[in-house]
GROMACS .gro file of C-alpha atoms in nm:
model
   78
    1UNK     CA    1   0.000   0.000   0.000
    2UNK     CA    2   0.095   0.342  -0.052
    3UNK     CA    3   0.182   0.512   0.240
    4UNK     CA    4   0.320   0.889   0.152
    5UNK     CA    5   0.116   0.965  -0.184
    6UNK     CA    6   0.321   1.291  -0.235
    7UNK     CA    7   0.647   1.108  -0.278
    8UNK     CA    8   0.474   0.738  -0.387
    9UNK     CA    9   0.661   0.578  -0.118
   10UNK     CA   10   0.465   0.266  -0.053
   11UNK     CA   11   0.473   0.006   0.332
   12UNK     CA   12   0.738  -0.235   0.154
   13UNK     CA   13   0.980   0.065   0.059
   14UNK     CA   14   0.921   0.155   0.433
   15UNK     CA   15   0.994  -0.146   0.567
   16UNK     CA   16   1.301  -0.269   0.338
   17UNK     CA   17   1.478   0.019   0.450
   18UNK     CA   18   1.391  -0.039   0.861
   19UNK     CA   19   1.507  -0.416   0.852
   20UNK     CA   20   1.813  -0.234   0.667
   21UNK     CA   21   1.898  -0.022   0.972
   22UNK     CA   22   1.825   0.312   0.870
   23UNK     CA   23   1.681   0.514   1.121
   24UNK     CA   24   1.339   0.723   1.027
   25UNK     CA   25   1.547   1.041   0.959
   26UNK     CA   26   1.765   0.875   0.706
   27UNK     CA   27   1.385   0.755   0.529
   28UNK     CA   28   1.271   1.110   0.542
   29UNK     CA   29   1.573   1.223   0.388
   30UNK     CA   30   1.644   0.915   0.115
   31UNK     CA   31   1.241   0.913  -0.010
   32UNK     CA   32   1.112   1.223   0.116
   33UNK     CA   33   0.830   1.076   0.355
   34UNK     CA   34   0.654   1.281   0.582
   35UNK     CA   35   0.854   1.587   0.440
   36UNK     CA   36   0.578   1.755   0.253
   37UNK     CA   37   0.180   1.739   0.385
   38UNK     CA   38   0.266   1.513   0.700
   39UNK     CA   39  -0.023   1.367   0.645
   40UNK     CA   40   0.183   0.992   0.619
   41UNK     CA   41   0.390   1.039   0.926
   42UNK     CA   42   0.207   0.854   1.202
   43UNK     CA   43   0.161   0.524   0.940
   44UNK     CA   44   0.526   0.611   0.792
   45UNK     CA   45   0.650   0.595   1.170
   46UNK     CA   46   0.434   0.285   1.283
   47UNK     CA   47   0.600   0.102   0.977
   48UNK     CA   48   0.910   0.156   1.057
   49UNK     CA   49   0.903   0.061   1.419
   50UNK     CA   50   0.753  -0.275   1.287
   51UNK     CA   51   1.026  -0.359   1.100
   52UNK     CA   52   1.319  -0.138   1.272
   53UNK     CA   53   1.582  -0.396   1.455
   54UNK     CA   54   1.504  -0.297   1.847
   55UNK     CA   55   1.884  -0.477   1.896
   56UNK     CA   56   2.203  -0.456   1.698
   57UNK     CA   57   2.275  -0.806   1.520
   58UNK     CA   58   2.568  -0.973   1.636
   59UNK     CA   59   2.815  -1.075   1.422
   60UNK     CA   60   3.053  -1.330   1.499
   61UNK     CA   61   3.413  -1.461   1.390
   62UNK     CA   62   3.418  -1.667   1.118
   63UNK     CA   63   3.776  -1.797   1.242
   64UNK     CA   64   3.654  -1.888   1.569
   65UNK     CA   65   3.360  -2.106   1.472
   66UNK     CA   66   3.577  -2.289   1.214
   67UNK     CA   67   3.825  -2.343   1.451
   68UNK     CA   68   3.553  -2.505   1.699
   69UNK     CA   69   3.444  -2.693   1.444
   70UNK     CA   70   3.762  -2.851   1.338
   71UNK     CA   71   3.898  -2.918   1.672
   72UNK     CA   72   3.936  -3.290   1.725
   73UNK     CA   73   3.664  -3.449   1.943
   74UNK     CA   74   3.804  -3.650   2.261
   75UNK     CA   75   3.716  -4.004   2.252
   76UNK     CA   76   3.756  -4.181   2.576
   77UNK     CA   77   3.850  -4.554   2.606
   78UNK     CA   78   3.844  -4.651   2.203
   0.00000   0.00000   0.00000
C-alpha cells in the first residue's frame, strides 16, 4: 500500500529500508516521507518501528567457529 502519496513511497519501501537499519530520519531524507503534507507520518513511523531492529545483530568470527568446528573431538577408552 501506498503510504506517503506525495512522494509514492509505498509500506514495503518503508519497511526494506527499517530491517536495513536506517533510522526514520535517514527515510525522510532518502524518499522524502513525511517531508511535505505530514499527512503519512504517524503510518510512515508505525512502519518503521515494525520492521526497525530494536537490537544490533551480532556478528561473529568466522575464524573462531571454524576453529571449533575442526577441533578434534576427545574419545575416551576406544
Amino acid at each position: 500500500m501506498i503510504v506517503c502519496v506525495c512522494h509514492r513511497v509505498s509500506d514495503h519501501t518503508i519497511a526494506k529500508a527499517a530491517r536495513s537499519g536506517h533510522s526514520f530520519d535517514d527515510i525522510q531524507l532518502e524518499l522524502g516521507v513525511a517531508t511535505q503534507c505530514g499527512q503519512c507520518e504517524s503510518c510512515a513511523r508505525e512502519v518503521w518501528s515494525e520492521c526497525h531492529p530494536s537490537q544490533p545483530v551480532a556478528h561473529l568470527k568466522l575464524d573462531a567457529i571454524r576453529f571449533s568446528l575442526a577441533a578434534p573431538v576427545a574419545t575416551a577408552g576406544i
